[in-house]
Structures are given as structure tokens and as C-alpha cells.
């Protein structure tokens, strides 16, 4: 049974056209994370929600925003995607001090 | 078995052999360590974890060893199978920022038939 679900699995967008990626979880975990992963690299944390508290990483571009309307769902909004934003976007969840569980990822292609 | 003394980005293993993947960390205050497996086109999958008050933990075909003296972590896979081909990442957290994973560079394991 899928515990962290990401939709869509593949997303194609045009340069500058806003895009939203979604993540849902059935684990009832407090913390939800968004990572960016480019090929052959480790995942890079963009931001996370600790319950309703949003925590942005210092080097995350303003172009990336997030929303968490409830415990189960979290969204990643890319306001004006550039070619450099093409990557795999990973959602993860964890309890307060526990292992992070990752979703399958959304592969974003920017044309 | 085949082992990597220092971290190398790739490891080629004969099917059936044991493999060892190494990871060094720099923060002596790190207190929780995780190994993830990431297959091509998929998200990282939890394999095994270990806390800093332990030096060894075993799972199914996998063992994690922690040497705090030299800040070194290793993952041993017994009887490596083709399905073990993937990128393996170590990650660690440090209290009180234990929400945040610090990932190692990753090792690509290729299993030869």
C-alpha cells in the first residue's frame, strides 16, 4: 500500500508556466518535506512543514513555494519554471524524530 | 566479498558476493544514521537505520556498522542480487535539527550476473 503518493509522476511544462506538484500521505506524519534531486546527486531539501509551520531552506529560490492545507496533503508550486528547474521532485514525511519516508517522485521537464 | 575502503561513487559486485558500501561523516554530534536505496526513476527507499548509541545493527541481508571514533558508517549486503543494483545514500541527522537529513554523495552499485 502506497504511503506517500505523488502526482503526477511525470510533468511537462513550458518555460515560465506555473506548475503545481502534489503529495499526499496516509501515515499521519507531522512533518512533510520537499526535495529537489538532479541526476547523480543527493536530494536537496527545499523546505519542510512541521505541522503547520513552514520552514524554508536559506538557499531555496523564491520561485519555489509550498502549501499544506491539511495533515495529509502538501503542494509544491513553481511560479516560473526555468530550464534549470528540470529535476526529480521528491516528497517525504516523518514523525517528530523518525525516519523520512519518500514518495516515488515527480519528474519535471521544462520545455 | 568486495569492499570499498574509502567512499567511491561506483561499486561493481559479482552476483552472490557480499558487498560493502562506505560512508564518512564529519559531524561528531551526529546521532542518527540511515541508509537509503534508490532505484532508477524511483524515490529513495529506507533500508536500515542506526542510532549513535549502537555500533552494529542487522536486517534482512543487510548490516550497518557505525564507527564513531573515525566517523565512519558502512552498509554490508550479503549475497548480492541483481535487484540490489541501485544508488545507495547514507544520511545522518543531528539533534536538535533531527528533522533534517544530511545526505552523503551516493554510491552506484552494479551487480554482475
Tab-separated table of C-alpha atoms in Angstrom:
chain	number	residue	atom	x	y	z
A	1	UNK	CA	0.000	0.000	0.000
A	2	UNK	CA	1.401	3.354	-1.012
A	3	UNK	CA	2.106	5.561	1.999
A	4	UNK	CA	3.482	8.651	0.278
A	5	UNK	CA	1.819	9.387	-3.026
A	6	UNK	CA	2.974	11.922	-5.562
A	7	UNK	CA	1.067	13.164	-8.570
A	8	UNK	CA	1.713	13.384	-11.356
A	9	UNK	CA	4.660	11.043	-11.802
A	10	UNK	CA	5.757	12.979	-14.879
A	11	UNK	CA	5.072	16.633	-15.572
A	12	UNK	CA	5.950	18.599	-18.664
A	13	UNK	CA	5.642	22.357	-18.525
A	14	UNK	CA	6.728	25.312	-20.587
A	15	UNK	CA	9.360	27.796	-19.603
A	16	UNK	CA	7.736	30.329	-17.287
A	17	UNK	CA	4.414	28.500	-16.964
A	18	UNK	CA	3.427	27.872	-13.336
A	19	UNK	CA	3.211	24.274	-12.244
A	20	UNK	CA	1.967	22.536	-9.107
A	21	UNK	CA	3.105	19.163	-7.843
A	22	UNK	CA	1.152	17.329	-5.197
A	23	UNK	CA	1.955	14.948	-2.387
A	24	UNK	CA	-0.311	13.050	-0.030
A	25	UNK	CA	0.417	10.696	2.838
A	26	UNK	CA	-1.507	8.038	4.725
A	27	UNK	CA	0.952	7.875	7.629
A	28	UNK	CA	-0.467	10.820	9.582
A	29	UNK	CA	3.054	12.134	9.988
A	30	UNK	CA	3.676	15.587	11.383
A	31	UNK	CA	6.434	16.584	9.019
A	32	UNK	CA	6.344	16.821	5.244
A	33	UNK	CA	9.331	17.696	3.075
A	34	UNK	CA	10.045	18.698	-0.488
A	35	UNK	CA	13.351	17.834	-2.110
A	36	UNK	CA	14.840	18.540	-5.499
A	37	UNK	CA	17.081	15.881	-6.992
A	38	UNK	CA	19.140	16.271	-10.137
A	39	UNK	CA	20.724	13.307	-11.821
A	40	UNK	CA	23.542	11.560	-9.960
A	41	UNK	CA	23.146	13.883	-6.970
A	42	UNK	CA	21.749	13.501	-3.491
A	43	UNK	CA	18.327	15.004	-2.778
A	44	UNK	CA	18.451	18.680	-1.836
A	45	UNK	CA	15.989	19.904	0.765
A	46	UNK	CA	13.871	22.840	-0.412
A	47	UNK	CA	11.599	23.264	2.617
A	48	UNK	CA	9.528	21.378	5.125
A	49	UNK	CA	6.367	21.734	7.176
A	50	UNK	CA	6.418	20.811	10.840
A	51	UNK	CA	2.686	20.519	11.369
A	52	UNK	CA	1.526	23.894	10.009
A	53	UNK	CA	4.850	25.643	10.490
A	54	UNK	CA	6.652	26.311	7.237
A	55	UNK	CA	10.461	26.132	7.230
A	56	UNK	CA	12.318	27.337	4.187
A	57	UNK	CA	15.933	26.447	3.461
A	58	UNK	CA	18.104	29.540	3.106
A	59	UNK	CA	19.165	28.723	-0.441
A	60	UNK	CA	15.751	27.792	-1.820
A	61	UNK	CA	14.840	30.217	-4.619
A	62	UNK	CA	11.750	32.398	-4.196
A	63	UNK	CA	10.399	30.743	-7.321
A	64	UNK	CA	9.518	27.736	-5.168
A	65	UNK	CA	6.576	27.899	-2.800
A	66	UNK	CA	4.656	25.346	-0.794
A	67	UNK	CA	1.235	24.862	0.740
A	68	UNK	CA	-0.014	22.390	3.291
A	69	UNK	CA	-3.792	22.675	3.595
A	70	UNK	CA	-4.089	19.729	5.990
A	71	UNK	CA	-2.038	16.939	7.550
A	72	UNK	CA	-2.338	14.664	4.537
A	73	UNK	CA	-1.550	16.954	1.641
A	74	UNK	CA	1.318	19.181	0.629
A	75	UNK	CA	1.883	21.048	-2.643
A	76	UNK	CA	4.941	22.397	-4.375
A	77	UNK	CA	4.331	25.428	-6.577
A	78	UNK	CA	6.936	26.546	-9.066
A	79	UNK	CA	5.871	30.012	-10.105
A	80	UNK	CA	8.023	30.486	-13.205
A	81	UNK	CA	9.909	27.330	-14.091
A	82	UNK	CA	13.251	27.746	-15.766
A	83	UNK	CA	15.253	25.172	-17.650
A	84	UNK	CA	17.397	24.693	-14.552
A	85	UNK	CA	14.365	23.567	-12.568
A	86	UNK	CA	14.059	20.364	-14.535
A	87	UNK	CA	14.635	17.652	-11.964
A	88	UNK	CA	13.034	14.941	-9.883
A	89	UNK	CA	10.960	16.385	-7.044
A	90	UNK	CA	10.626	14.177	-4.019
A	91	UNK	CA	8.154	14.436	-1.190
A	92	UNK	CA	8.930	12.796	2.142
A	93	UNK	CA	7.249	12.509	5.526
A	94	UNK	CA	8.376	11.725	9.032
A	95	UNK	CA	7.132	11.601	12.595
A	96	UNK	CA	8.638	14.063	15.003
A	97	UNK	CA	12.066	12.427	15.133
A	98	UNK	CA	11.919	9.471	12.883
A	99	UNK	CA	12.972	8.148	9.539
A	100	UNK	CA	11.855	10.042	6.481
A	101	UNK	CA	9.771	8.046	4.031
A	102	UNK	CA	9.915	9.164	0.444
A	103	UNK	CA	7.347	9.120	-2.296
A	104	UNK	CA	8.105	7.895	-5.812
A	105	UNK	CA	8.876	11.395	-7.055
A	106	UNK	CA	7.646	13.605	-9.879
A	107	UNK	CA	9.926	14.030	-12.863
A	108	UNK	CA	9.610	17.609	-14.150
A	109	UNK	CA	10.582	18.518	-17.671
A	110	UNK	CA	10.708	22.183	-18.712
A	111	UNK	CA	10.478	22.953	-22.413
B	1	UNK	CA	33.145	-10.062	-0.858
B	2	UNK	CA	34.020	-6.715	-2.328
B	3	UNK	CA	34.532	-3.631	-0.255
B	4	UNK	CA	35.335	-0.016	-0.603
B	5	UNK	CA	37.763	1.370	1.931
B	6	UNK	CA	37.081	4.953	1.103
B	7	UNK	CA	33.923	6.276	-0.441
B	8	UNK	CA	33.844	5.641	-4.180
B	9	UNK	CA	30.988	6.676	-6.426
B	10	UNK	CA	30.601	3.258	-8.042
B	11	UNK	CA	30.872	-0.356	-6.969
B	12	UNK	CA	30.658	-3.397	-9.246
B	13	UNK	CA	29.786	-6.654	-7.490
B	14	UNK	CA	29.516	-10.239	-8.690
B	15	UNK	CA	26.101	-11.738	-8.034
B	16	UNK	CA	26.225	-13.806	-4.878
B	17	UNK	CA	29.177	-11.945	-3.380
B	18	UNK	CA	28.936	-9.733	-0.332
B	19	UNK	CA	29.286	-6.003	-0.867
B	20	UNK	CA	30.288	-3.208	1.447
B	21	UNK	CA	29.443	0.423	0.882
B	22	UNK	CA	31.229	3.038	2.945
B	23	UNK	CA	30.280	6.484	4.077
B	24	UNK	CA	32.188	9.066	6.095
B	25	UNK	CA	30.532	11.820	8.081
B	26	UNK	CA	32.053	14.907	9.552
B	27	UNK	CA	29.880	15.917	12.488
B	28	UNK	CA	30.832	14.096	15.660
B	29	UNK	CA	27.495	15.161	17.166
B	30	UNK	CA	25.508	13.219	14.547
B	31	UNK	CA	23.241	10.848	16.409
B	32	UNK	CA	21.059	9.052	13.875
B	33	UNK	CA	22.079	7.417	10.615
B	34	UNK	CA	20.073	5.951	7.764
B	35	UNK	CA	20.813	4.060	4.584
B	36	UNK	CA	18.567	4.560	1.592
B	37	UNK	CA	18.391	2.640	-1.672
B	38	UNK	CA	17.286	4.478	-4.783
B	39	UNK	CA	16.481	2.586	-7.946
B	40	UNK	CA	16.420	4.365	-11.262
B	41	UNK	CA	13.375	6.634	-11.596
B	42	UNK	CA	12.137	5.966	-8.064
B	43	UNK	CA	12.245	7.675	-4.704
B	44	UNK	CA	14.753	6.676	-2.005
B	45	UNK	CA	13.687	3.610	-0.068
B	46	UNK	CA	14.554	3.142	3.602
B	47	UNK	CA	16.856	0.157	4.177
B	48	UNK	CA	18.127	0.321	7.725
B	49	UNK	CA	18.977	2.822	10.431
B	50	UNK	CA	21.193	3.005	13.472
B	51	UNK	CA	21.452	5.342	16.441
B	52	UNK	CA	24.731	6.623	17.805
B	53	UNK	CA	24.482	4.512	20.956
B	54	UNK	CA	24.912	1.382	18.825
B	55	UNK	CA	27.763	0.147	16.651
B	56	UNK	CA	26.003	-2.577	14.690
B	57	UNK	CA	22.510	-3.366	13.529
B	58	UNK	CA	21.296	-6.184	11.313
B	59	UNK	CA	18.364	-6.505	8.988
B	60	UNK	CA	17.409	-8.925	6.292
B	61	UNK	CA	20.634	-9.484	4.304
B	62	UNK	CA	21.911	-6.067	5.402
B	63	UNK	CA	24.111	-4.945	8.268
B	64	UNK	CA	25.019	-1.407	9.209
B	65	UNK	CA	28.201	-0.710	11.142
B	66	UNK	CA	28.949	2.551	12.878
B	67	UNK	CA	32.430	3.573	13.988
B	68	UNK	CA	32.099	6.830	15.863
B	69	UNK	CA	35.809	7.063	16.570
B	70	UNK	CA	36.631	7.600	12.908
B	71	UNK	CA	33.162	8.874	11.933
B	72	UNK	CA	32.543	6.060	9.503
B	73	UNK	CA	29.394	4.219	8.518
B	74	UNK	CA	29.133	1.149	6.321
B	75	UNK	CA	26.394	-0.941	4.773
B	76	UNK	CA	27.048	-4.603	4.142
B	77	UNK	CA	24.817	-6.524	1.749
B	78	UNK	CA	25.041	-10.300	1.928
B	79	UNK	CA	24.705	-12.457	-1.185
B	80	UNK	CA	24.176	-9.508	-3.507
B	81	UNK	CA	21.380	-9.991	-6.030
B	82	UNK	CA	20.557	-8.228	-9.317
B	83	UNK	CA	17.716	-6.415	-7.549
B	84	UNK	CA	20.300	-4.754	-5.315
B	85	UNK	CA	21.543	-2.675	-8.244
B	86	UNK	CA	20.786	0.917	-7.263
B	87	UNK	CA	22.286	4.087	-5.819
B	88	UNK	CA	22.829	3.881	-2.072
B	89	UNK	CA	22.833	7.006	0.066
B	90	UNK	CA	23.839	7.348	3.665
B	91	UNK	CA	22.222	10.147	5.636
B	92	UNK	CA	22.532	11.491	9.144
B	93	UNK	CA	20.784	13.847	11.486
B	94	UNK	CA	21.974	15.808	14.465
B	95	UNK	CA	19.813	16.749	17.426
B	96	UNK	CA	18.083	19.208	17.742
B	97	UNK	CA	17.886	19.579	13.960
B	98	UNK	CA	16.870	15.953	13.621
B	99	UNK	CA	14.180	16.802	11.115
B	100	UNK	CA	16.900	17.486	8.543
B	101	UNK	CA	18.801	14.760	6.730
B	102	UNK	CA	22.343	15.364	5.547
B	103	UNK	CA	22.977	13.051	2.634
B	104	UNK	CA	26.244	11.530	1.513
B	105	UNK	CA	27.247	11.603	-2.136
B	106	UNK	CA	25.783	8.228	-3.050
B	107	UNK	CA	27.324	5.020	-4.355
B	108	UNK	CA	26.060	3.330	-7.507
B	109	UNK	CA	26.088	-0.440	-7.098
B	110	UNK	CA	26.017	-2.595	-10.214
B	111	UNK	CA	25.558	-6.327	-9.837
B	112	UNK	CA	27.219	-8.517	-12.476
B	113	UNK	CA	25.491	-11.750	-13.431
